């Protein structure tokens, strides 16, 4: 049973699906134009039409398969979704040419969607077309000062439309919850039930076969390793140490996961990677070299270990959604080999992706239930090519050593100050710039190191973190004292866009 969210291109579509899941109902995102036959495969109990950039006046505007109305399911249209419903059932939508954006107050709200809500409530608007008249015999059930038709309801109380965005935190209504209640959607999407289901599914799919897993030490692959352990399937998790990991990272992963039953096999391939990176300056070239070597090492190890039928990958739902593309009508195309790159054709695996319908925060919850220690569970994302893309220019063993020590000081300080958990990602970047300083009475010519800390929801956009000046001061002092090759520390205050999170 699911809530199908039909995506018309809103920047908030994923948020809708996540909010529904936070309300413990399973949700899936499908292209807005998906055919009813495909929608049916998800056993929908209700449908939500997302917002989107299109205007109902545009002849090219994406539209849902009209047969969704034959399914007899409750439907909630949000923003563009509401305008579509209004127009489809004969209401009046007008193009105001004026964009209403941001906070609005619902001065009036009533009916099923707003049950239990009292007083004036804040709602978040982002639209320019507006419904001015509901379809015949439909009822207007909410209004703002600017917008007399902020929500509508069909006479049989099956279809609803809201002009505002109930999914964003700035909207303080209980519309999504009320919609789920009205639609009688089962609320069984709890982490515990999800974990039980995953264990069952993995067992069923894998049977007596053996499973190989590429382990990075991040939350997804570590949780996956624990899931395989819990499902009691025959598995081996290969950790390729490319010599580009952070301080003590491999040892920590080994120390924490092995006692939990993970059959962890580490391969120290650092020499090989560093050799291959000699003289490589260009960031994309670095990625290519590392990707190529990774596959070669993984493949060699896999062959050595004998017959494995499955390759498990920590692919998450956002990857699946992205691979499917906004408007592709087909079911989700899985981004195969997402974690380990394209494996050679003669190494044939069946792909096992138990997390392909989970969001990152759901994996973190599952990981908690599986007993994954917080130091891995709450770890910041770390790029596959590792520190190589945080060293501008050539990644030599000496420069890696310098960066590793500086990075460790920065990360430890964030943890000591209790700030680590509030930050999406924090990193240090070793630049090629050298600058003059003075140490004692001596002239010192050291590297410039940049620190970066950002908040983000999914890494697509990011804002730099206003770290306390005292923390930055402490970190700069420690780094310049304990890592003498570094002469100067700067803090990166660039948002994304325009700056990416990594420097390379
Ligand atoms: P950017 O730098 O593009 O990064 O803003 C967004 C997120 O992606 C991570 N990242 C990578 N991850 N291989 C990876 O596995 C890569 O080549 C790579 N480049 C960037 C980055 O750390 C951030 O979380």
Short mmCIF file of C-alpha atoms and ligand atoms in Angstrom, two decimals:
data_model
loop_
_atom_site.label_atom_id
_atom_site.label_comp_id
_atom_site.label_asym_id
_atom_site.label_seq_id
_atom_site.Cartn_x
_atom_site.Cartn_y
_atom_site.Cartn_z
CA UNK A 1 0.00 0.00 0.00
CA UNK A 2 1.42 3.36 -0.87
CA UNK A 3 0.82 7.01 -1.45
CA UNK A 4 1.85 7.78 -5.01
CA UNK A 5 3.30 11.25 -5.46
CA UNK A 6 3.05 12.29 -9.09
CA UNK A 7 5.92 14.64 -9.83
CA UNK A 8 5.29 17.67 -11.99
CA UNK A 9 8.74 19.10 -11.39
CA UNK A 10 8.36 20.84 -8.05
CA UNK A 11 11.54 21.45 -6.11
CA UNK A 12 9.59 20.08 -3.13
CA UNK A 13 8.45 16.73 -4.57
CA UNK A 14 10.95 14.73 -2.58
CA UNK A 15 9.94 16.60 0.50
CA UNK A 16 6.32 15.57 -0.01
CA UNK A 17 7.35 11.91 -0.18
CA UNK A 18 9.52 12.28 2.89
CA UNK A 19 6.85 14.03 4.93
CA UNK A 20 4.39 11.30 4.09
CA UNK A 21 6.90 8.73 5.28
CA UNK A 22 7.52 10.71 8.45
CA UNK A 23 3.79 10.26 8.99
CA UNK A 24 4.54 6.53 8.76
CA UNK A 25 2.88 5.92 5.41
CA UNK A 26 4.90 4.48 2.53
CA UNK A 27 5.25 6.83 -0.43
CA UNK A 28 6.72 6.59 -3.91
CA UNK A 29 7.51 9.29 -6.44
CA UNK A 30 6.52 8.72 -10.05
CA UNK A 31 6.72 10.94 -13.12
CA UNK A 32 3.62 13.14 -13.32
CA UNK A 33 2.61 11.60 -16.62
CA UNK A 34 2.96 7.96 -15.49
CA UNK A 35 0.31 5.65 -16.94
CA UNK A 36 -2.33 4.27 -14.61
CA UNK A 37 -1.04 0.73 -15.20
CA UNK A 38 2.32 1.75 -13.71
CA UNK A 39 0.74 3.64 -10.86
CA UNK A 40 -1.27 0.52 -10.01
CA UNK A 41 1.87 -1.56 -9.56
CA UNK A 42 2.55 0.43 -6.39
CA UNK A 43 -0.82 -0.50 -4.92
CA UNK A 44 -1.79 3.12 -4.29
CA UNK A 45 -4.15 4.08 -1.51
CA UNK A 46 -4.03 7.78 -2.34
CA UNK A 47 -2.43 10.08 -4.90
CA UNK A 48 -0.75 13.44 -4.44
CA UNK A 49 -0.20 15.72 -7.42
CA UNK A 50 2.92 17.80 -6.80
CA UNK A 51 3.48 21.41 -7.69
CA UNK A 52 5.63 22.34 -10.64
CA UNK A 53 6.97 25.18 -12.77
CA UNK A 54 4.41 24.72 -15.57
CA UNK A 55 1.23 26.73 -16.04
CA UNK A 56 -2.09 25.04 -16.79
CA UNK A 57 -2.38 27.56 -19.64
CA UNK A 58 0.63 26.06 -21.36
CA UNK A 59 -0.52 23.48 -23.94
CA UNK A 60 2.69 21.53 -23.25
CA UNK A 61 2.06 21.45 -19.49
CA UNK A 62 2.46 17.93 -18.12
CA UNK A 63 -0.79 16.29 -17.12
CA UNK A 64 -1.57 13.15 -15.21
CA UNK A 65 -3.15 10.20 -16.96
CA UNK A 66 -6.87 11.19 -16.75
CA UNK A 67 -7.71 7.60 -15.84
CA UNK A 68 -6.39 8.26 -12.32
CA UNK A 69 -9.88 9.55 -11.62
CA UNK A 70 -11.30 6.10 -12.41
CA UNK A 71 -9.24 4.52 -9.63
CA UNK A 72 -11.64 5.76 -6.97
CA UNK A 73 -8.74 7.03 -4.87
CA UNK A 74 -8.50 10.20 -2.80
CA UNK A 75 -6.35 12.80 -4.56
CA UNK A 76 -4.61 15.86 -3.12
CA UNK A 77 -3.35 18.49 -5.55
CA UNK A 78 -0.66 20.85 -4.32
CA UNK A 79 -0.09 24.22 -6.05
CA UNK A 80 0.11 23.28 -9.75
CA UNK A 81 -1.64 20.06 -8.76
CA UNK A 82 -4.53 22.07 -7.34
CA UNK A 83 -4.68 24.28 -10.42
CA UNK A 84 -4.81 21.19 -12.60
CA UNK A 85 -7.67 19.72 -10.53
CA UNK A 86 -9.55 23.03 -10.60
CA UNK A 87 -9.24 23.34 -14.34
CA UNK A 88 -9.99 19.68 -15.02
CA UNK A 89 -13.27 19.84 -13.10
CA UNK A 90 -14.39 23.17 -14.57
CA UNK A 91 -13.17 25.74 -12.05
CA UNK A 92 -11.49 29.00 -12.96
CA UNK A 93 -7.75 29.47 -12.93
CA UNK A 94 -6.31 32.87 -13.78
CA UNK A 95 -2.87 34.03 -14.64
CA UNK A 96 -2.20 36.88 -12.27
CA UNK A 97 1.23 37.68 -13.69
CA UNK A 98 2.20 38.29 -10.08
CA UNK A 99 4.15 35.84 -8.06
CA UNK A 100 3.01 35.21 -4.52
CA UNK A 101 5.98 33.89 -2.65
CA UNK A 102 6.65 33.16 0.98
CA UNK A 103 4.69 33.42 4.17
CA UNK A 104 0.92 33.86 4.16
CA UNK A 105 -1.69 33.53 6.88
CA UNK A 106 -4.67 31.26 6.50
CA UNK A 107 -7.38 33.47 7.91
CA UNK A 108 -10.03 30.85 7.32
CA UNK A 109 -9.80 27.06 7.16
CA UNK A 110 -12.37 24.33 7.55
CA UNK A 111 -13.34 20.84 6.48
CA UNK A 112 -11.53 17.53 6.55
CA UNK A 113 -8.13 18.83 5.47
CA UNK A 114 -7.90 21.24 8.36
CA UNK A 115 -9.56 19.19 11.10
CA UNK A 116 -8.14 20.00 14.52
CA UNK A 117 -6.51 23.23 13.39
CA UNK A 118 -7.44 26.42 15.17
CA UNK A 119 -6.70 30.10 14.73
CA UNK A 120 -4.78 31.83 11.96
CA UNK A 121 -2.04 29.56 10.67
CA UNK A 122 1.05 30.22 8.65
CA UNK A 123 1.34 28.68 5.19
CA UNK A 124 4.05 28.89 2.55
CA UNK A 125 3.11 30.07 -0.93
CA UNK A 126 5.02 29.92 -4.18
CA UNK A 127 2.86 30.41 -7.26
CA UNK A 128 1.72 32.86 -9.92
CA UNK A 129 -1.37 31.20 -11.44
CA UNK A 130 -4.30 31.20 -9.02
CA UNK A 131 -7.60 29.41 -8.69
CA UNK A 132 -10.27 32.12 -8.39
CA UNK A 133 -13.33 29.89 -8.54
CA UNK A 134 -13.57 26.27 -7.44
CA UNK A 135 -15.22 23.80 -9.85
CA UNK A 136 -19.03 23.71 -9.73
CA UNK A 137 -20.33 22.29 -6.44
CA UNK A 138 -16.80 22.17 -4.97
CA UNK A 139 -16.22 24.13 -1.80
CA UNK A 140 -13.53 26.63 -0.90
CA UNK A 141 -12.12 25.48 2.44
CA UNK A 142 -9.32 27.96 3.14
CA UNK A 143 -8.41 31.54 2.36
CA UNK A 144 -5.63 34.04 2.93
CA UNK A 145 -5.90 37.82 2.68
CA UNK A 146 -4.39 37.78 -0.81
CA UNK A 147 -5.95 34.56 -1.89
CA UNK A 148 -9.65 33.87 -1.29
CA UNK A 149 -9.38 30.34 -2.75
CA UNK A 150 -6.38 28.84 -0.94
CA UNK A 151 -7.83 25.33 -0.65
CA UNK A 152 -10.70 23.43 -2.26
CA UNK A 153 -12.62 20.22 -1.63
CA UNK A 154 -14.84 18.13 -3.94
CA UNK A 155 -18.47 17.45 -2.96
CA UNK A 156 -17.79 13.77 -2.24
CA UNK A 157 -14.77 14.80 -0.11
CA UNK A 158 -12.45 12.71 -2.23
CA UNK A 159 -10.45 15.34 -4.07
CA UNK A 160 -8.65 18.22 -2.43
CA UNK A 161 -6.45 21.06 -3.59
CA UNK A 162 -4.20 23.42 -1.65
CA UNK A 163 -2.49 26.41 -3.15
CA UNK A 164 0.19 26.53 -0.47
CA UNK A 165 2.88 23.93 0.21
CA UNK A 166 1.87 21.74 3.16
CA UNK A 167 5.18 19.83 2.90
CA UNK A 168 7.54 22.67 3.85
CA UNK A 169 8.38 23.42 7.48
CA UNK A 170 7.13 26.99 7.22
CA UNK A 171 3.61 25.69 6.68
CA UNK A 172 2.11 24.91 10.05
CA UNK A 173 -1.01 23.03 8.99
CA UNK A 174 -1.78 19.34 9.44
CA UNK A 175 -3.03 18.95 5.88
CA UNK A 176 -0.91 15.94 4.93
CA UNK A 177 -1.81 14.06 8.07
CA UNK A 178 -5.51 14.82 7.63
CA UNK A 179 -5.34 13.75 4.00
CA UNK A 180 -3.77 10.42 4.98
CA UNK A 181 -6.45 9.93 7.61
CA UNK A 182 -9.27 10.71 5.19
CA UNK A 183 -7.74 8.38 2.63
CA UNK A 184 -7.35 5.67 5.30
CA UNK A 185 -3.77 5.06 4.29
CA UNK A 186 -2.16 2.39 6.49
CA UNK A 187 0.42 3.92 8.83
CA UNK A 188 2.81 1.01 9.02
CA UNK A 189 5.97 2.58 7.63
CA UNK A 190 7.91 2.57 10.89
CA UNK A 191 11.66 1.93 11.06
CA UNK A 192 11.07 -1.33 12.96
CA UNK A 193 8.59 -2.68 10.41
CA UNK A 194 10.76 -1.49 7.56
CA UNK A 195 13.78 -3.29 8.98
CA UNK A 196 11.82 -6.51 9.43
CA UNK A 197 10.62 -6.24 5.84
CA UNK A 198 14.14 -5.58 4.54
CA UNK A 199 15.52 -8.59 6.38
CA UNK A 200 12.74 -10.77 4.97
CA UNK A 201 13.24 -9.48 1.44
CA UNK A 202 17.02 -9.88 1.51
CA UNK A 203 16.69 -13.43 2.78
CA UNK A 204 14.15 -14.28 0.12
CA UNK A 205 16.06 -12.70 -2.73
CA UNK A 206 19.48 -14.05 -1.76
CA UNK A 207 18.58 -17.53 -0.57
CA UNK A 208 21.68 -19.71 -0.44
CA UNK A 209 23.72 -17.48 -2.76
CA UNK A 210 26.73 -15.48 -1.64
CA UNK A 211 26.79 -11.68 -1.56
CA UNK A 212 29.73 -9.38 -2.13
CA UNK A 213 29.65 -5.80 -0.93
CA UNK A 214 31.92 -2.82 -1.49
CA UNK A 215 32.27 -1.14 1.89
CA UNK A 216 33.29 2.51 2.05
CA UNK A 217 32.85 3.05 5.77
CA UNK A 218 30.01 5.50 5.18
CA UNK A 219 26.59 5.03 6.72
CA UNK A 220 24.92 3.41 3.69
CA UNK A 221 27.38 0.64 2.97
CA UNK A 222 27.99 0.01 6.68
CA UNK A 223 24.26 -0.29 7.36
CA UNK A 224 24.00 -2.59 4.38
CA UNK A 225 26.78 -4.80 5.74
CA UNK A 226 24.91 -5.02 9.04
CA UNK A 227 21.67 -5.81 7.25
CA UNK A 228 23.34 -8.73 5.46
CA UNK A 229 24.68 -9.89 8.81
CA UNK A 230 21.26 -9.62 10.44
CA UNK A 231 19.65 -11.45 7.52
CA UNK A 232 22.25 -14.15 8.09
CA UNK A 233 23.20 -14.36 4.44
CA UNK A 234 26.62 -15.53 3.37
CA UNK A 235 28.49 -12.33 2.59
CA UNK A 236 31.87 -10.64 2.33
CA UNK A 237 32.39 -6.89 2.56
CA UNK A 238 35.47 -5.59 0.77
CA UNK A 239 36.99 -2.36 2.01
CA UNK A 240 39.40 -1.01 -0.56
CA UNK A 241 41.78 1.30 1.24
CA UNK A 242 42.98 3.58 -1.53
CA UNK A 243 45.24 5.50 0.80
CA UNK A 244 42.98 8.54 0.43
CA UNK A 245 40.92 7.99 3.56
CA UNK A 246 40.90 10.27 6.57
CA UNK A 247 42.95 9.84 9.71
CA UNK A 248 42.41 6.40 11.27
CA UNK A 249 39.31 5.77 9.18
CA UNK A 250 39.97 2.24 7.99
CA UNK A 251 41.04 1.08 11.44
CA UNK A 252 37.91 2.56 12.99
CA UNK A 253 35.61 0.86 10.50
CA UNK A 254 37.35 -2.48 11.09
CA UNK A 255 37.28 -2.07 14.84
CA UNK A 256 33.59 -1.20 14.94
CA UNK A 257 32.11 -3.49 12.30
CA UNK A 258 33.93 -6.77 12.81
CA UNK A 259 32.59 -7.35 16.34
CA UNK A 260 29.08 -6.83 14.92
CA UNK A 261 29.50 -9.86 12.69
CA UNK A 262 30.44 -8.20 9.42
CA UNK A 263 32.78 -10.37 7.38
CA UNK A 264 35.07 -7.47 6.55
CA UNK A 265 38.02 -7.91 4.25
CA UNK A 266 40.35 -4.94 3.93
CA UNK A 267 42.62 -4.52 0.97
CA UNK A 268 45.46 -2.08 1.41
CA UNK A 269 45.95 -0.76 -2.10
CA UNK A 270 47.28 2.65 -1.14
CA UNK A 271 50.62 2.23 -2.90
CA UNK A 272 48.95 1.26 -6.11
CA UNK A 273 46.57 4.24 -6.03
CA UNK A 274 49.29 6.72 -5.12
CA UNK A 275 51.50 5.42 -7.89
CA UNK A 276 48.68 5.79 -10.37
CA UNK A 277 48.06 9.35 -9.16
CA UNK A 278 51.66 10.43 -9.65
CA UNK A 279 51.76 13.48 -11.88
CA UNK A 280 47.95 13.68 -12.14
CA UNK A 281 46.83 17.27 -11.51
CA UNK A 282 43.42 17.56 -13.11
CA UNK A 283 40.44 16.78 -10.80
CA UNK A 284 38.44 14.84 -13.40
CA UNK A 285 41.54 12.89 -14.35
CA UNK A 286 42.07 12.05 -10.67
CA UNK A 287 38.50 10.76 -10.46
CA UNK A 288 39.04 8.64 -13.57
CA UNK A 289 42.29 7.15 -12.32
CA UNK A 290 40.82 6.38 -8.91
CA UNK A 291 37.65 4.90 -10.43
CA UNK A 292 39.69 2.71 -12.76
CA UNK A 293 42.03 1.47 -10.03
CA UNK A 294 39.12 0.87 -7.68
CA UNK A 295 37.44 -1.41 -10.15
CA UNK A 296 40.69 -3.24 -10.88
CA UNK A 297 41.40 -3.84 -7.18
CA UNK A 298 37.83 -4.84 -6.41
CA UNK A 299 37.74 -7.17 -9.36
CA UNK A 300 41.03 -8.85 -8.47
CA UNK A 301 39.91 -9.40 -4.92
CA UNK A 302 36.50 -10.65 -5.98
CA UNK A 303 38.00 -13.18 -8.40
CA UNK A 304 40.39 -14.35 -5.73
CA UNK A 305 37.50 -14.97 -3.37
CA UNK A 306 35.57 -17.24 -5.68
CA UNK A 307 31.98 -17.37 -6.79
CA UNK A 308 29.64 -14.57 -5.64
CA UNK A 309 26.22 -14.30 -7.20
CA UNK A 310 25.11 -10.94 -5.81
CA UNK A 311 26.76 -7.56 -5.55
CA UNK A 312 25.10 -5.46 -2.84
CA UNK A 313 25.02 -1.71 -3.25
CA UNK A 314 23.89 1.07 -0.95
CA UNK A 315 21.85 2.85 -3.63
CA UNK A 316 19.29 5.21 -2.07
CA UNK A 317 15.94 6.43 -3.28
CA UNK A 318 17.21 9.87 -4.41
CA UNK A 319 19.67 8.08 -6.76
CA UNK A 320 16.82 6.02 -8.14
CA UNK A 321 14.64 9.08 -8.66
CA UNK A 322 17.49 10.93 -10.36
CA UNK A 323 18.29 8.04 -12.67
CA UNK A 324 14.65 7.75 -13.65
CA UNK A 325 14.66 11.39 -14.77
CA UNK A 326 11.79 13.80 -14.24
CA UNK A 327 9.62 13.05 -17.20
CA UNK A 328 10.52 9.51 -18.17
CA UNK A 329 7.31 7.55 -18.10
CA UNK A 330 9.06 4.26 -17.36
CA UNK A 331 9.58 2.81 -13.94
CA UNK A 332 12.69 3.77 -12.05
CA UNK A 333 15.88 2.85 -13.86
CA UNK A 334 18.39 1.82 -11.24
CA UNK A 335 21.73 3.51 -11.35
CA UNK A 336 23.60 0.22 -11.42
CA UNK A 337 27.08 0.08 -9.98
CA UNK A 338 26.46 3.38 -8.33
CA UNK A 339 29.07 2.82 -5.65
CA UNK A 340 31.76 0.87 -7.40
CA UNK A 341 31.64 2.21 -10.94
CA UNK A 342 30.93 0.09 -13.97
CA UNK A 343 32.32 -3.33 -13.28
CA UNK A 344 33.82 -5.31 -16.16
CA UNK A 345 31.27 -7.28 -18.14
CA UNK A 346 32.80 -10.68 -17.48
CA UNK A 347 32.33 -10.18 -13.74
CA UNK A 348 28.64 -10.84 -13.70
CA UNK A 349 26.68 -10.05 -10.60
CA UNK A 350 23.05 -9.79 -9.84
CA UNK A 351 22.61 -6.42 -8.14
CA UNK A 352 21.10 -6.32 -4.66
CA UNK A 353 19.93 -2.87 -3.56
CA UNK A 354 17.84 -3.20 -0.40
CA UNK A 355 17.84 0.57 0.30
CA UNK A 356 16.67 1.67 -3.12
CA UNK A 357 13.38 2.95 -1.74
CA UNK A 358 14.83 4.64 1.34
CA UNK A 359 15.87 8.20 2.02
CA UNK A 360 19.12 8.91 3.82
CA UNK A 361 17.45 9.72 7.13
CA UNK A 362 15.53 6.45 6.93
CA UNK A 363 18.77 4.53 6.40
CA UNK A 364 20.19 6.29 9.46
CA UNK A 365 17.19 5.11 11.48
CA UNK A 366 17.53 1.56 10.18
CA UNK A 367 21.25 1.76 10.95
CA UNK A 368 20.42 2.72 14.53
CA UNK A 369 18.16 -0.29 14.90
CA UNK A 370 20.91 -2.46 13.46
CA UNK A 371 23.27 -1.19 16.16
CA UNK A 372 25.62 0.79 13.93
CA UNK A 373 27.75 2.97 16.23
CA UNK A 374 27.01 6.70 15.98
CA UNK A 375 30.54 7.55 14.87
CA UNK A 376 29.74 5.83 11.57
CA UNK A 377 25.99 6.37 11.53
CA UNK A 378 26.21 10.13 11.84
CA UNK A 379 29.38 10.55 9.83
CA UNK A 380 29.49 13.31 7.23
CA UNK A 381 29.33 12.20 3.60
CA UNK A 382 32.77 11.56 2.15
CA UNK A 383 33.50 11.45 -1.59
CA UNK A 384 34.60 8.18 -3.20
CA UNK A 385 37.88 9.69 -4.50
CA UNK A 386 38.62 10.71 -0.92
CA UNK A 387 41.25 13.25 0.02
CA UNK A 388 42.65 13.26 -3.53
CA UNK A 389 40.02 15.81 -4.52
CA UNK A 390 40.75 17.89 -1.42
CA UNK A 391 44.37 18.33 -2.42
CA UNK A 392 44.71 20.80 -5.25
CA UNK A 393 47.27 19.56 -7.73
CA UNK A 394 49.12 16.33 -7.21
CA UNK A 395 48.11 14.10 -4.28
CA UNK A 396 51.50 12.95 -3.01
CA UNK A 397 51.99 10.88 0.16
CA UNK A 398 53.53 13.90 1.92
CA UNK A 399 50.64 16.21 1.05
CA UNK A 400 48.14 13.55 2.09
CA UNK A 401 49.85 13.32 5.46
CA UNK A 402 49.63 17.09 5.89
CA UNK A 403 45.95 17.23 4.97
CA UNK A 404 45.04 14.24 7.08
CA UNK A 405 46.51 15.81 10.22
CA UNK A 406 44.85 19.17 9.61
CA UNK A 407 41.49 17.63 8.75
CA UNK A 408 41.58 15.56 11.92
CA UNK A 409 42.17 18.65 14.07
CA UNK A 410 39.23 20.44 12.43
CA UNK A 411 36.82 17.50 12.74
CA UNK A 412 37.79 16.82 16.34
CA UNK A 413 37.18 20.46 17.24
CA UNK A 414 33.72 20.38 15.66
CA UNK A 415 32.93 17.30 17.73
CA UNK A 416 34.37 18.81 20.92
CA UNK A 417 32.27 21.92 20.42
CA UNK A 418 29.14 19.83 19.82
CA UNK A 419 28.72 21.28 16.33
CA UNK A 420 29.61 18.27 14.16
CA UNK A 421 26.05 16.94 14.10
CA UNK A 422 24.60 20.25 12.89
CA UNK A 423 26.92 20.34 9.90
CA UNK A 424 26.21 18.43 6.68
CA UNK A 425 29.84 18.22 5.71
CA UNK A 426 33.08 19.72 7.03
CA UNK A 427 36.40 19.43 5.30
CA UNK A 428 39.88 20.82 4.93
CA UNK A 429 41.43 21.56 1.54
CA UNK A 430 45.15 21.74 0.93
CA UNK A 431 45.89 24.36 -1.68
CA UNK A 432 48.99 24.78 -3.83
CA UNK A 433 49.36 28.36 -2.66
CA UNK A 434 52.22 29.06 -0.32
CA UNK A 435 52.44 32.18 1.71
CA UNK A 436 55.00 33.96 3.82
CA UNK A 437 54.75 33.90 7.59
CA UNK A 438 56.95 34.30 10.57
CA UNK A 439 57.71 31.61 13.13
CA UNK A 440 59.90 32.77 16.00
CA UNK A 441 62.33 35.05 14.22
CA UNK A 442 62.38 32.96 11.09
CA UNK A 443 60.71 33.51 7.79
CA UNK A 444 58.26 30.66 7.15
CA UNK A 445 56.91 29.72 3.75
CA UNK A 446 53.94 27.41 4.27
CA UNK A 447 50.85 26.12 2.50
CA UNK A 448 47.48 27.79 2.67
CA UNK A 449 44.83 25.43 4.06
CA UNK A 450 41.14 26.15 3.57
CA UNK A 451 38.46 24.97 5.97
CA UNK A 452 34.91 24.48 4.77
CA UNK A 453 31.74 23.59 6.66
CA UNK A 454 28.32 23.58 5.04
CA UNK A 455 24.71 22.85 5.82
CA UNK A 456 22.67 21.11 3.16
CA UNK A 457 19.72 18.78 2.75
CA UNK A 458 20.95 16.63 -0.10
CA UNK A 459 24.25 18.13 -1.23
CA UNK A 460 22.57 19.81 -4.22
CA UNK A 461 22.63 23.24 -2.60
CA UNK A 462 24.55 24.31 0.45
CA UNK A 463 25.20 27.25 2.72
CA UNK A 464 28.40 27.85 4.64
CA UNK A 465 28.18 27.46 8.37
CA UNK A 466 28.68 30.51 10.59
CA UNK A 467 31.12 28.72 12.88
CA UNK A 468 31.96 30.47 16.15
CA UNK A 469 35.03 32.70 15.77
CA UNK A 470 36.56 31.12 18.87
CA UNK A 471 36.31 27.67 17.34
CA UNK A 472 37.94 28.84 14.12
CA UNK A 473 40.64 30.54 16.15
CA UNK A 474 41.33 27.40 18.15
CA UNK A 475 41.49 25.26 15.01
CA UNK A 476 43.82 27.68 13.19
CA UNK A 477 46.15 27.85 16.17
CA UNK A 478 46.31 24.10 16.55
CA UNK A 479 46.80 23.45 12.88
CA UNK A 480 49.61 25.94 12.43
CA UNK A 481 51.29 24.69 15.58
CA UNK A 482 50.95 20.97 14.97
CA UNK A 483 51.19 20.87 11.20
CA UNK A 484 54.18 23.13 10.53
CA UNK A 485 53.93 22.73 6.75
CA UNK A 486 50.78 24.86 6.91
CA UNK A 487 51.45 28.56 7.24
CA UNK A 488 47.99 30.02 6.92
CA UNK A 489 44.40 28.90 7.52
CA UNK A 490 41.42 30.44 5.74
CA UNK A 491 37.68 29.76 6.00
CA UNK A 492 35.59 29.29 2.86
CA UNK A 493 32.42 31.42 2.90
CA UNK A 494 31.06 30.45 -0.51
CA UNK A 495 27.57 28.99 -0.82
CA UNK A 496 26.55 26.39 -3.38
CA UNK A 497 25.72 27.63 -5.94
CA UNK A 498 28.00 29.07 -7.11
CA UNK A 499 30.72 27.14 -5.27
CA UNK A 500 30.52 23.36 -5.12
CA UNK A 501 31.05 21.70 -1.74
CA UNK A 502 34.35 20.10 -2.70
CA UNK A 503 36.99 22.35 -4.21
CA UNK A 504 37.76 19.96 -7.02
P1 LIG B 1 29.96 19.03 -4.86
O1 LIG B 1 31.41 19.22 -4.66
O2 LIG B 1 29.62 18.61 -6.28
O3 LIG B 1 29.57 17.79 -3.95
O4 LIG B 1 29.14 20.17 -4.40
C1 LIG B 1 28.27 17.37 -3.64
C2 LIG B 1 28.39 16.12 -2.80
O5 LIG B 1 28.98 15.07 -3.57
C3 LIG B 1 30.20 14.65 -3.02
N1 LIG B 1 31.14 14.42 -4.13
C4 LIG B 1 31.48 13.20 -4.57
N2 LIG B 1 31.13 11.98 -4.13
N3 LIG B 1 32.49 11.01 -5.81
C5 LIG B 1 31.66 10.88 -4.75
O6 LIG B 1 31.37 9.75 -4.35
C6 LIG B 1 32.89 12.20 -6.31
O7 LIG B 1 33.65 12.29 -7.27
C7 LIG B 1 32.35 13.36 -5.64
N4 LIG B 1 32.51 14.69 -5.85
C8 LIG B 1 31.75 15.31 -4.90
C9 LIG B 1 30.64 15.77 -2.10
O8 LIG B 1 31.49 15.31 -1.06
C10 LIG B 1 29.31 16.30 -1.60
O9 LIG B 1 28.82 15.50 -0.54
#
